[in-house]
Amino acid sequence: MSVNAREAILAEAKHAAQKHGYNGINFRSIASAVGIKNASIYYHFDSKASLGAAVAHRYWQDTAQHLETIRSTSASAGEALKRYPAIFRQSLEDDNRLCLSSFMAAEYEDLPHDVKVEVQAFVDANVAWLNQVLSEKGTGSSEDYKKQALAIYTAVAGAQLIARIHKNTELFDELMVTYQQTGLIPII
Amino acid sequence: MSVNAREAILAEAKHAAQKHGYNGINFRSIASAVGIKNASIYYHFDSKASLGAAVAHRYWQDTAQHLETIRSTSASAGEALKRYPAIFRQSLEDDNRLCLSSFMAAEYEDLPHDVKVEVQAFVDANVAWLNQVLSEKGTGSSEDYKKQALAIYTAVAGAQLIARIHKNTELFDELMVTYQQTGLIPII
DNA sequence: ACCTGAACACCGTTCAAGT
DNA sequence: ACCTGAACACCGTTCAAGT
């Protein structure tokens, strides 16, 4: 059916993972959506673990690229920082989906090793980006920026989780405002 | 085997849920641990949904009581606030477990309705407690305290998620310090 | 090179049957 | 009142077989 079955499988698996987590990746329904049988998926991927890892890998790579774009199209580090939560907001807007990493963070203990590696890479990419932006912007010590970067990532991920169970994107926005007002996220 | 099979099932299910989420509640392994057959669980609980709801219900009730104890044994609202993260910290210390609510928040879309209700109740109980403590302590407007209470709960839950994937309780502690230093969590 | 049907051990669930 | 064995449709996975 598809020009490239492998890509079609990846796309379906990503969609399923953002809605239902790693556990919710279902070979038979993916195969059905792609137009093949579930056994055929094993021609393209060794196992559910390797499919999950491939999904997570591409996910964080896409996110890292998106972060680069935000930085390069922002007039200042402060503006980039302000735009950061938009990535997480977008998932909520788009069918109430969750950041793949937050999802898999919850399932983490049960994940295959290869998937865990990719989830960690997502967190690292985000924290590294935030660290860089904070460093450009401020005047504190580099150790502080690392800790603050992780704190911001953590708080934003938590906000997405809570906003999602309320199915309320405005709640996410309110939380970002509160983070800014209390000083967790520096304002421009 | 057990004096009370129902309680034994609940205890095993809670343990499994904190390690693997709702999805990880496995009737056959719970039955095996309790010393009965999996079909026997249906004598005590209508379904996996009602078992999951019972687990989540008891969980948030226990937490609410714990919060009451913290408040009543603290000399001030500020001290109670300082002790708040200890609840989430304890889960990490105790076999790297996750707060049941954070876990189920990730799985939320797939949860049976009755379980969703209990997860919401957990969040509400925490936010209500924080709101009360913040109100006792400070001098701002009541609307601000509500928002700040939710922001604190959200950030602490996120911190637990991230600390867990690093299997690192110290990271959780560092995040709490950063939350305090940046001003998200008010200091005594 | 790419796909399939049939089988495997696993899961939640049901139900008639046992004590 | 409490428990069980056997069956159901579902899952990831394997494998020999098809084109």
mmCIF file of C-alpha atoms (C1' of nucleotides) in Angstrom:
data_model
loop_
_atom_site.group_PDB
_atom_site.id
_atom_site.type_symbol
_atom_site.label_atom_id
_atom_site.label_comp_id
_atom_site.label_asym_id
_atom_site.label_seq_id
_atom_site.Cartn_x
_atom_site.Cartn_y
_atom_site.Cartn_z
ATOM 1 C CA MET A 1 0.000 0.000 0.000
ATOM 2 C CA SER A 2 2.446 2.587 1.203
ATOM 3 C CA VAL A 3 5.510 3.692 -0.720
ATOM 4 C CA ASN A 4 7.580 2.968 2.350
ATOM 5 C CA ALA A 5 6.141 0.514 4.824
ATOM 6 C CA ARG A 6 8.883 1.141 7.357
ATOM 7 C CA GLU A 7 8.106 4.847 7.568
ATOM 8 C CA ALA A 8 4.390 4.144 7.760
ATOM 9 C CA ILE A 9 4.966 1.748 10.666
ATOM 10 C CA LEU A 10 7.117 4.338 12.444
ATOM 11 C CA ALA A 11 4.485 7.024 12.004
ATOM 12 C CA GLU A 12 1.706 4.814 13.333
ATOM 13 C CA ALA A 13 3.816 3.639 16.267
ATOM 14 C CA LYS A 14 4.710 7.219 17.196
ATOM 15 C CA HIS A 15 1.077 8.188 17.113
ATOM 16 C CA ALA A 16 0.119 5.244 19.314
ATOM 17 C CA ALA A 17 2.980 5.882 21.742
ATOM 18 C CA GLN A 18 2.002 9.496 22.272
ATOM 19 C CA LYS A 19 -1.577 8.485 22.997
ATOM 20 C CA HIS A 20 -1.032 5.276 24.976
ATOM 21 C CA GLY A 21 2.661 4.930 25.832
ATOM 22 C CA TYR A 22 5.062 2.188 24.919
ATOM 23 C CA ASN A 23 2.670 -0.377 26.259
ATOM 24 C CA GLY A 24 0.004 0.918 23.927
ATOM 25 C CA ILE A 25 2.014 0.159 20.793
ATOM 26 C CA ASN A 26 -0.061 -2.617 19.271
ATOM 27 C CA PHE A 27 1.355 -4.615 16.393
ATOM 28 C CA ARG A 28 -1.951 -5.794 15.039
ATOM 29 C CA SER A 29 -3.557 -2.355 14.919
ATOM 30 C CA ILE A 30 -0.423 -0.756 13.480
ATOM 31 C CA ALA A 31 -0.290 -3.432 10.803
ATOM 32 C CA SER A 32 -3.952 -2.915 10.035
ATOM 33 C CA ALA A 33 -3.453 0.851 9.665
ATOM 34 C CA VAL A 34 -0.459 0.346 7.405
ATOM 35 C CA GLY A 35 -2.210 -2.309 5.348
ATOM 36 C CA ILE A 36 -0.082 -5.356 6.156
ATOM 37 C CA LYS A 37 -0.254 -8.236 8.641
ATOM 38 C CA ASN A 38 1.283 -7.984 12.085
ATOM 39 C CA ALA A 39 3.908 -10.614 11.339
ATOM 40 C CA SER A 40 5.207 -8.416 8.535
ATOM 41 C CA ILE A 41 6.331 -5.750 10.983
ATOM 42 C CA TYR A 42 9.114 -8.128 12.017
ATOM 43 C CA TYR A 43 10.637 -7.803 8.597
ATOM 44 C CA HIS A 44 11.244 -4.104 9.309
ATOM 45 C CA PHE A 45 11.906 -4.195 13.054
ATOM 46 C CA ASP A 46 13.493 -6.902 15.163
ATOM 47 C CA SER A 47 11.042 -6.545 18.007
ATOM 48 C CA LYS A 48 8.686 -4.184 19.774
ATOM 49 C CA ALA A 49 11.733 -2.960 21.698
ATOM 50 C CA SER A 50 13.570 -1.887 18.564
ATOM 51 C CA LEU A 51 10.471 -0.296 17.096
ATOM 52 C CA GLY A 52 9.963 1.601 20.360
ATOM 53 C CA ALA A 53 13.601 2.693 20.375
ATOM 54 C CA ALA A 54 13.368 3.868 16.767
ATOM 55 C CA VAL A 55 10.271 5.915 17.591
ATOM 56 C CA ALA A 56 11.877 7.492 20.653
ATOM 57 C CA HIS A 57 15.119 8.155 18.796
ATOM 58 C CA ARG A 58 13.448 10.027 15.988
ATOM 59 C CA TYR A 59 11.260 11.846 18.469
ATOM 60 C CA TRP A 60 14.101 13.395 20.415
ATOM 61 C CA GLN A 61 16.034 14.161 17.241
ATOM 62 C CA ASP A 62 13.050 16.037 15.867
ATOM 63 C CA THR A 63 12.689 17.871 19.166
ATOM 64 C CA ALA A 64 16.375 18.801 19.257
ATOM 65 C CA GLN A 65 16.077 20.238 15.781
ATOM 66 C CA HIS A 66 12.968 22.140 16.768
ATOM 67 C CA LEU A 67 14.851 23.610 19.735
ATOM 68 C CA GLU A 68 17.640 24.728 17.420
ATOM 69 C CA THR A 69 15.118 26.489 15.251
ATOM 70 C CA ILE A 70 13.625 28.249 18.242
ATOM 71 C CA ARG A 71 17.049 29.471 19.295
ATOM 72 C CA SER A 72 18.092 30.648 15.854
ATOM 73 C CA THR A 73 14.866 32.491 15.184
ATOM 74 C CA SER A 74 14.760 34.216 18.568
ATOM 75 C CA ALA A 75 16.163 37.698 18.939
ATOM 76 C CA SER A 76 17.502 36.910 22.404
ATOM 77 C CA ALA A 77 18.082 34.070 24.847
ATOM 78 C CA GLY A 78 15.209 35.436 26.886
ATOM 79 C CA GLU A 79 12.839 35.151 23.957
ATOM 80 C CA ALA A 80 13.976 31.597 23.267
ATOM 81 C CA LEU A 81 13.293 30.716 26.891
ATOM 82 C CA LYS A 82 9.860 32.225 26.652
ATOM 83 C CA ARG A 83 9.077 30.119 23.614
ATOM 84 C CA TYR A 84 10.354 26.887 25.129
ATOM 85 C CA PRO A 85 7.082 25.657 26.697
ATOM 86 C CA ALA A 86 5.358 25.934 23.318
ATOM 87 C CA ILE A 87 6.730 22.525 22.338
ATOM 88 C CA PHE A 88 4.939 20.850 25.202
ATOM 89 C CA ARG A 89 1.871 22.969 24.716
ATOM 90 C CA GLN A 90 1.569 21.890 21.116
ATOM 91 C CA SER A 91 1.255 18.211 22.047
ATOM 92 C CA LEU A 92 -1.670 19.011 24.297
ATOM 93 C CA GLU A 93 -3.378 21.063 21.622
ATOM 94 C CA ASP A 94 -2.825 18.305 19.132
ATOM 95 C CA ASP A 95 -5.302 15.678 20.346
ATOM 96 C CA ASN A 96 -4.255 15.926 24.006
ATOM 97 C CA ARG A 97 -1.038 14.044 23.397
ATOM 98 C CA LEU A 98 1.816 13.723 25.826
ATOM 99 C CA CYS A 99 5.482 14.326 25.295
ATOM 100 C CA LEU A 100 6.826 10.893 24.494
ATOM 101 C CA SER A 101 9.498 11.219 27.117
ATOM 102 C CA SER A 102 7.088 11.989 29.947
ATOM 103 C CA PHE A 103 5.027 9.030 28.947
ATOM 104 C CA MET A 104 7.917 6.668 28.874
ATOM 105 C CA ALA A 105 9.351 8.169 32.062
ATOM 106 C CA ALA A 106 6.331 6.744 33.846
ATOM 107 C CA GLU A 107 6.767 3.345 32.210
ATOM 108 C CA TYR A 108 10.529 3.601 32.568
ATOM 109 C CA GLU A 109 11.196 0.607 34.802
ATOM 110 C CA ASP A 110 9.507 -1.734 32.353
ATOM 111 C CA LEU A 111 11.083 -0.346 29.195
ATOM 112 C CA PRO A 112 13.618 -2.344 27.174
ATOM 113 C CA HIS A 113 17.142 -1.006 27.557
ATOM 114 C CA ASP A 114 17.365 0.483 24.072
ATOM 115 C CA VAL A 115 14.233 2.515 24.675
ATOM 116 C CA LYS A 116 15.505 3.797 28.019
ATOM 117 C CA VAL A 117 18.613 5.140 26.295
ATOM 118 C CA GLU A 118 16.516 7.203 23.901
ATOM 119 C CA VAL A 119 14.305 8.573 26.663
ATOM 120 C CA GLN A 120 17.397 9.735 28.534
ATOM 121 C CA ALA A 121 18.696 11.334 25.341
ATOM 122 C CA PHE A 122 15.495 13.365 25.079
ATOM 123 C CA VAL A 123 15.858 14.697 28.599
ATOM 124 C CA ASP A 124 19.546 15.455 28.033
ATOM 125 C CA ALA A 125 18.865 17.330 24.799
ATOM 126 C CA ASN A 126 16.280 19.517 26.510
ATOM 127 C CA VAL A 127 18.380 20.239 29.578
ATOM 128 C CA ALA A 128 21.471 21.005 27.488
ATOM 129 C CA TRP A 129 19.504 23.467 25.390
ATOM 130 C CA LEU A 130 17.995 25.174 28.430
ATOM 131 C CA ASN A 131 21.396 25.306 30.093
ATOM 132 C CA GLN A 132 22.860 27.048 27.077
ATOM 133 C CA VAL A 133 20.047 29.551 26.824
ATOM 134 C CA LEU A 134 20.187 30.352 30.540
ATOM 135 C CA SER A 135 23.942 30.798 30.348
ATOM 136 C CA GLU A 136 23.680 33.210 27.456
ATOM 137 C CA LYS A 137 21.074 35.169 29.249
ATOM 138 C CA GLY A 138 22.260 35.488 32.822
ATOM 139 C CA THR A 139 25.172 36.213 35.065
ATOM 140 C CA GLY A 140 25.143 33.424 37.652
ATOM 141 C CA SER A 141 27.444 30.418 37.972
ATOM 142 C CA SER A 142 27.417 27.619 35.409
ATOM 143 C CA GLU A 143 26.554 25.067 38.085
ATOM 144 C CA ASP A 144 23.417 27.002 38.941
ATOM 145 C CA TYR A 145 22.315 27.072 35.314
ATOM 146 C CA LYS A 146 22.570 23.332 35.011
ATOM 147 C CA LYS A 147 20.393 22.850 38.041
ATOM 148 C CA GLN A 148 17.933 25.480 36.931
ATOM 149 C CA ALA A 149 17.760 23.959 33.455
ATOM 150 C CA LEU A 150 16.808 20.590 34.896
ATOM 151 C CA ALA A 151 14.310 22.223 37.251
ATOM 152 C CA ILE A 152 12.604 24.017 34.382
ATOM 153 C CA TYR A 153 12.423 20.920 32.216
ATOM 154 C CA THR A 154 11.059 18.922 35.115
ATOM 155 C CA ALA A 155 8.406 21.466 36.022
ATOM 156 C CA VAL A 156 7.250 21.896 32.422
ATOM 157 C CA ALA A 157 6.996 18.134 31.936
ATOM 158 C CA GLY A 158 4.977 17.851 35.139
ATOM 159 C CA ALA A 159 2.700 20.658 33.991
ATOM 160 C CA GLN A 160 1.971 18.848 30.771
ATOM 161 C CA LEU A 161 1.066 15.725 32.713
ATOM 162 C CA ILE A 162 -1.382 17.566 34.951
ATOM 163 C CA ALA A 163 -2.865 19.717 32.197
ATOM 164 C CA ARG A 164 -3.482 16.574 30.211
ATOM 165 C CA ILE A 165 -5.554 14.849 32.853
ATOM 166 C CA HIS A 166 -7.683 17.961 33.000
ATOM 167 C CA LYS A 167 -7.815 18.069 29.202
ATOM 168 C CA ASN A 168 -7.154 21.751 29.609
ATOM 169 C CA THR A 169 -4.465 23.576 27.675
ATOM 170 C CA GLU A 170 -5.275 26.822 29.471
ATOM 171 C CA LEU A 171 -4.219 25.177 32.700
ATOM 172 C CA PHE A 172 -0.827 24.551 31.133
ATOM 173 C CA ASP A 173 -0.589 28.227 30.195
ATOM 174 C CA GLU A 174 -1.532 29.270 33.726
ATOM 175 C CA LEU A 175 1.154 27.031 35.155
ATOM 176 C CA MET A 176 3.776 28.595 32.903
ATOM 177 C CA VAL A 177 2.696 32.058 34.084
ATOM 178 C CA THR A 178 2.970 30.915 37.688
ATOM 179 C CA TYR A 179 6.412 29.458 37.042
ATOM 180 C CA GLN A 180 7.451 32.817 35.643
ATOM 181 C CA GLN A 181 5.854 34.847 38.406
ATOM 182 C CA THR A 182 7.441 32.793 41.152
ATOM 183 C CA GLY A 183 10.802 33.055 39.428
ATOM 184 C CA LEU A 184 11.427 29.455 38.390
ATOM 185 C CA ILE A 185 11.414 30.446 34.740
ATOM 186 C CA PRO A 186 13.247 33.770 34.285
ATOM 187 C CA ILE A 187 11.359 36.437 32.376
ATOM 188 C CA ILE A 188 12.976 38.281 29.503
ATOM 189 C CA MET B 1 -3.947 -18.715 53.194
ATOM 190 C CA SER B 2 -4.427 -15.119 54.238
ATOM 191 C CA VAL B 3 -6.775 -14.020 56.972
ATOM 192 C CA ASN B 4 -8.325 -11.607 54.525
ATOM 193 C CA ALA B 5 -7.858 -12.362 50.852
ATOM 194 C CA ARG B 6 -9.389 -9.061 49.778
ATOM 195 C CA GLU B 7 -6.832 -7.036 51.704
ATOM 196 C CA ALA B 8 -3.998 -9.209 50.445
ATOM 197 C CA ILE B 9 -5.130 -8.654 46.857
ATOM 198 C CA LEU B 10 -5.323 -4.899 47.445
ATOM 199 C CA ALA B 11 -1.828 -4.811 48.921
ATOM 200 C CA GLU B 12 -0.327 -6.778 46.047
ATOM 201 C CA ALA B 13 -2.162 -4.678 43.460
ATOM 202 C CA LYS B 14 -0.955 -1.452 45.063
ATOM 203 C CA HIS B 15 2.595 -2.719 45.035
ATOM 204 C CA ALA B 16 2.352 -3.690 41.375
ATOM 205 C CA ALA B 17 0.703 -0.395 40.417
ATOM 206 C CA GLN B 18 3.448 1.684 41.998
ATOM 207 C CA LYS B 19 6.092 -0.303 40.157
ATOM 208 C CA HIS B 20 4.414 -0.814 36.787
ATOM 209 C CA GLY B 21 1.286 1.342 36.615
ATOM 210 C CA TYR B 22 -2.302 0.298 36.106
ATOM 211 C CA ASN B 23 -1.318 -1.686 33.072
ATOM 212 C CA GLY B 24 1.141 -3.658 35.176
ATOM 213 C CA ILE B 25 -1.529 -4.986 37.503
ATOM 214 C CA ASN B 26 -1.452 -8.681 36.614
ATOM 215 C CA PHE B 27 -4.200 -10.945 37.898
ATOM 216 C CA ARG B 28 -2.240 -14.157 37.609
ATOM 217 C CA SER B 29 0.808 -12.903 39.493
ATOM 218 C CA ILE B 30 -1.308 -11.207 42.160
ATOM 219 C CA ALA B 31 -3.263 -14.424 42.635
ATOM 220 C CA SER B 32 -0.058 -16.382 42.870
ATOM 221 C CA ALA B 33 1.337 -14.038 45.526
ATOM 222 C CA VAL B 34 -1.881 -14.205 47.527
ATOM 223 C CA GLY B 35 -2.121 -17.978 47.173
ATOM 224 C CA ILE B 36 -5.278 -18.287 45.100
ATOM 225 C CA LYS B 37 -6.124 -18.667 41.412
ATOM 226 C CA ASN B 38 -6.644 -15.652 39.164
ATOM 227 C CA ALA B 39 -10.317 -16.409 38.643
ATOM 228 C CA SER B 40 -10.836 -16.115 42.413
ATOM 229 C CA ILE B 41 -9.998 -12.408 42.335
ATOM 230 C CA TYR B 42 -13.342 -11.871 40.608
ATOM 231 C CA TYR B 43 -15.115 -12.969 43.735
ATOM 232 C CA HIS B 44 -13.630 -9.936 45.539
ATOM 233 C CA PHE B 45 -13.530 -7.403 42.702
ATOM 234 C CA ASP B 46 -15.845 -7.008 39.735
ATOM 235 C CA SER B 47 -13.048 -6.295 37.294
ATOM 236 C CA LYS B 48 -9.543 -4.959 36.910
ATOM 237 C CA ALA B 49 -11.130 -1.505 36.726
ATOM 238 C CA SER B 50 -12.744 -1.816 40.146
ATOM 239 C CA LEU B 51 -9.587 -3.277 41.672
ATOM 240 C CA GLY B 52 -7.588 -0.378 40.205
ATOM 241 C CA ALA B 53 -10.127 2.127 41.522
ATOM 242 C CA ALA B 54 -10.000 0.564 44.984
ATOM 243 C CA VAL B 55 -6.207 0.771 45.001
ATOM 244 C CA ALA B 56 -6.187 4.407 43.872
ATOM 245 C CA HIS B 57 -8.945 5.328 46.322
ATOM 246 C CA ARG B 58 -7.122 3.949 49.313
ATOM 247 C CA TYR B 59 -3.908 5.485 48.083
ATOM 248 C CA TRP B 60 -5.159 9.041 48.031
ATOM 249 C CA GLN B 61 -7.006 8.581 51.324
ATOM 250 C CA ASP B 62 -3.782 7.415 52.962
ATOM 251 C CA THR B 63 -1.952 10.372 51.437
ATOM 252 C CA ALA B 64 -4.587 12.850 52.614
ATOM 253 C CA GLN B 65 -4.278 11.493 56.128
ATOM 254 C CA HIS B 66 -0.508 11.722 55.920
ATOM 255 C CA LEU B 67 -0.793 15.354 54.862
ATOM 256 C CA GLU B 68 -3.042 16.049 57.845
ATOM 257 C CA THR B 69 -0.421 14.569 60.126
ATOM 258 C CA ILE B 70 2.285 16.737 58.603
ATOM 259 C CA ARG B 71 0.175 19.832 59.149
ATOM 260 C CA SER B 72 -0.767 18.999 62.720
ATOM 261 C CA THR B 73 2.776 18.109 63.764
ATOM 262 C CA SER B 74 4.358 21.179 62.179
ATOM 263 C CA ALA B 75 4.992 24.283 64.252
ATOM 264 C CA SER B 76 4.126 26.548 61.343
ATOM 265 C CA ALA B 77 2.669 26.558 57.843
ATOM 266 C CA GLY B 78 6.181 27.186 56.565
ATOM 267 C CA GLU B 79 7.480 24.054 58.212
ATOM 268 C CA ALA B 80 4.599 21.996 56.806
ATOM 269 C CA LEU B 81 5.420 23.307 53.351
ATOM 270 C CA LYS B 82 9.034 22.369 53.785
ATOM 271 C CA ARG B 83 8.090 18.846 54.738
ATOM 272 C CA TYR B 84 5.666 18.385 51.833
ATOM 273 C CA PRO B 85 8.110 16.931 49.272
ATOM 274 C CA ALA B 86 9.076 14.191 51.739
ATOM 275 C CA ILE B 87 6.015 12.186 50.702
ATOM 276 C CA PHE B 88 7.218 11.973 47.120
ATOM 277 C CA ARG B 89 10.792 11.467 48.202
ATOM 278 C CA GLN B 90 9.819 8.472 50.293
ATOM 279 C CA SER B 91 8.413 6.588 47.285
ATOM 280 C CA LEU B 92 11.714 6.974 45.479
ATOM 281 C CA GLU B 93 13.681 5.779 48.475
ATOM 282 C CA ASP B 94 11.356 2.846 48.827
ATOM 283 C CA ASP B 95 12.360 0.715 45.853
ATOM 284 C CA ASN B 96 12.281 3.594 43.359
ATOM 285 C CA ARG B 97 8.520 3.669 43.294
ATOM 286 C CA LEU B 98 6.403 6.371 41.748
ATOM 287 C CA CYS B 99 3.507 8.239 43.238
ATOM 288 C CA LEU B 100 0.501 6.302 42.036
ATOM 289 C CA SER B 101 -1.101 9.437 40.692
ATOM 290 C CA SER B 102 1.862 10.403 38.509
ATOM 291 C CA PHE B 103 1.917 6.943 37.115
ATOM 292 C CA MET B 104 -1.728 6.875 36.299
ATOM 293 C CA ALA B 105 -1.575 10.439 34.992
ATOM 294 C CA ALA B 106 0.586 9.133 32.173
ATOM 295 C CA GLU B 107 -1.797 6.268 31.484
ATOM 296 C CA TYR B 108 -4.760 8.523 32.057
ATOM 297 C CA GLU B 109 -6.422 8.363 28.643
ATOM 298 C CA ASP B 110 -6.624 4.588 28.810
ATOM 299 C CA LEU B 111 -7.845 4.319 32.388
ATOM 300 C CA PRO B 112 -11.363 3.137 33.209
ATOM 301 C CA HIS B 113 -13.621 5.962 34.384
ATOM 302 C CA ASP B 114 -13.698 4.880 38.017
ATOM 303 C CA VAL B 115 -9.919 4.939 38.201
ATOM 304 C CA LYS B 116 -9.731 8.388 36.618
ATOM 305 C CA VAL B 117 -12.000 9.738 39.333
ATOM 306 C CA GLU B 118 -9.634 8.521 42.054
ATOM 307 C CA VAL B 119 -6.567 9.926 40.330
ATOM 308 C CA GLN B 120 -8.261 13.324 40.149
ATOM 309 C CA ALA B 121 -9.129 13.039 43.829
ATOM 310 C CA PHE B 122 -5.460 12.543 44.665
ATOM 311 C CA VAL B 123 -4.447 15.686 42.806
ATOM 312 C CA ASP B 124 -7.288 17.648 44.385
ATOM 313 C CA ALA B 125 -6.369 16.528 47.900
ATOM 314 C CA ASN B 126 -2.774 17.623 47.425
ATOM 315 C CA VAL B 127 -3.614 20.969 45.862
ATOM 316 C CA ALA B 128 -6.232 21.731 48.522
ATOM 317 C CA TRP B 129 -3.731 21.027 51.280
ATOM 318 C CA LEU B 130 -1.031 23.162 49.673
ATOM 319 C CA ASN B 131 -3.524 25.945 49.092
ATOM 320 C CA GLN B 132 -4.482 25.935 52.755
ATOM 321 C CA VAL B 133 -0.876 25.934 53.941
ATOM 322 C CA LEU B 134 0.091 28.739 51.569
ATOM 323 C CA SER B 135 -2.900 30.780 52.688
ATOM 324 C CA GLU B 136 -2.024 30.385 56.356
ATOM 325 C CA LYS B 137 1.493 31.407 55.651
ATOM 326 C CA GLY B 138 1.306 34.342 53.292
ATOM 327 C CA THR B 139 -0.380 37.601 52.555
ATOM 328 C CA GLY B 140 -1.262 37.425 48.844
ATOM 329 C CA SER B 141 -4.624 36.887 47.205
ATOM 330 C CA SER B 142 -6.482 33.590 47.500
ATOM 331 C CA GLU B 143 -6.542 33.191 43.723
ATOM 332 C CA ASP B 144 -2.743 33.337 43.638
ATOM 333 C CA TYR B 145 -2.453 30.639 46.278
ATOM 334 C CA LYS B 146 -4.591 28.266 44.293
ATOM 335 C CA LYS B 147 -2.424 28.708 41.260
ATOM 336 C CA GLN B 148 0.754 28.441 43.245
ATOM 337 C CA ALA B 149 -0.487 25.299 44.995
ATOM 338 C CA LEU B 150 -1.111 23.613 41.672
ATOM 339 C CA ALA B 151 2.259 24.795 40.364
ATOM 340 C CA ILE B 152 4.068 23.311 43.355
ATOM 341 C CA TYR B 153 2.249 19.995 43.131
ATOM 342 C CA THR B 154 2.946 19.825 39.410
ATOM 343 C CA ALA B 155 6.641 20.618 39.766
ATOM 344 C CA VAL B 156 7.153 18.139 42.605
ATOM 345 C CA ALA B 157 5.391 15.383 40.665
ATOM 346 C CA GLY B 158 7.553 16.141 37.639
ATOM 347 C CA ALA B 159 10.681 16.046 39.788
ATOM 348 C CA GLN B 160 9.768 12.602 41.049
ATOM 349 C CA LEU B 161 9.327 11.376 37.492
ATOM 350 C CA ILE B 162 12.737 12.645 36.404
ATOM 351 C CA ALA B 163 14.564 11.575 39.555
ATOM 352 C CA ARG B 164 13.136 8.113 39.075
ATOM 353 C CA ILE B 165 14.502 7.600 35.609
ATOM 354 C CA HIS B 166 17.910 8.562 36.971
ATOM 355 C CA LYS B 167 17.362 6.253 39.956
ATOM 356 C CA ASN B 168 18.720 9.120 41.975
ATOM 357 C CA THR B 169 17.010 10.438 45.089
ATOM 358 C CA GLU B 170 19.642 13.129 45.514
ATOM 359 C CA LEU B 171 18.551 14.589 42.226
ATOM 360 C CA PHE B 172 15.076 14.966 43.701
ATOM 361 C CA ASP B 173 16.547 16.791 46.676
ATOM 362 C CA GLU B 174 18.525 19.104 44.408
ATOM 363 C CA LEU B 175 15.401 19.916 42.435
ATOM 364 C CA MET B 176 13.552 20.837 45.633
ATOM 365 C CA VAL B 177 16.408 23.157 46.590
ATOM 366 C CA THR B 178 16.283 24.761 43.161
ATOM 367 C CA TYR B 179 12.520 25.192 43.419
ATOM 368 C CA GLN B 180 13.070 26.948 46.715
ATOM 369 C CA GLN B 181 15.960 29.098 45.520
ATOM 370 C CA THR B 182 14.103 30.252 42.442
ATOM 371 C CA GLY B 183 11.062 31.047 44.561
ATOM 372 C CA LEU B 184 8.544 28.504 43.311
ATOM 373 C CA ILE B 185 8.363 26.910 46.756
ATOM 374 C CA PRO B 186 8.403 29.628 49.431
ATOM 375 C CA ILE B 187 10.956 29.198 52.184
ATOM 376 C CA ILE B 188 9.958 29.415 55.816
ATOM 377 C "C1'" DA C 1 12.888 -8.206 -1.000
ATOM 378 C "C1'" DC C 2 8.697 -8.320 1.249
ATOM 379 C "C1'" DC C 3 4.789 -10.532 3.079
ATOM 380 C "C1'" DT C 4 1.682 -14.269 5.116
ATOM 381 C "C1'" DG C 5 -0.943 -18.100 8.096
ATOM 382 C "C1'" DA C 6 -0.557 -20.740 11.777
ATOM 383 C "C1'" DA C 7 1.092 -21.622 16.050
ATOM 384 C "C1'" DC C 8 3.084 -20.359 20.835
ATOM 385 C "C1'" DA C 9 2.684 -18.584 25.660
ATOM 386 C "C1'" DC C 10 0.699 -14.727 27.662
ATOM 387 C "C1'" DC C 11 -3.272 -11.590 29.234
ATOM 388 C "C1'" DG C 12 -8.350 -10.133 31.393
ATOM 389 C "C1'" DT C 13 -12.657 -12.209 31.693
ATOM 390 C "C1'" DT C 14 -16.618 -15.532 32.029
ATOM 391 C "C1'" DC C 15 -19.019 -19.385 33.722
ATOM 392 C "C1'" DA C 16 -20.437 -23.650 35.234
ATOM 393 C "C1'" DA C 17 -18.918 -26.389 38.836
ATOM 394 C "C1'" DG C 18 -16.960 -27.604 43.186
ATOM 395 C "C1'" DT C 19 -16.598 -27.263 48.673
ATOM 396 C "C1'" DA D 1 -19.031 -17.885 51.293
ATOM 397 C "C1'" DC D 2 -15.141 -18.710 48.703
ATOM 398 C "C1'" DC D 3 -12.583 -20.925 45.227
ATOM 399 C "C1'" DT D 4 -11.420 -23.558 40.800
ATOM 400 C "C1'" DG D 5 -10.573 -25.431 35.700
ATOM 401 C "C1'" DA D 6 -11.545 -24.665 31.336
ATOM 402 C "C1'" DA D 7 -12.581 -21.798 27.803
ATOM 403 C "C1'" DC D 8 -12.766 -17.100 25.242
ATOM 404 C "C1'" DA D 9 -10.603 -13.275 22.489
ATOM 405 C "C1'" DC D 10 -6.601 -10.676 22.895
ATOM 406 C "C1'" DC D 11 -1.386 -9.805 22.857
ATOM 407 C "C1'" DG D 12 4.047 -10.114 21.127
ATOM 408 C "C1'" DT D 13 6.702 -13.378 18.834
ATOM 409 C "C1'" DT D 14 8.429 -17.200 15.828
ATOM 410 C "C1'" DC D 15 8.861 -19.757 11.720
ATOM 411 C "C1'" DA D 16 8.210 -22.189 7.716
ATOM 412 C "C1'" DA D 17 6.241 -20.953 3.558
ATOM 413 C "C1'" DG D 18 4.777 -18.081 -0.225
ATOM 414 C "C1'" DT D 19 5.649 -14.364 -4.190
#
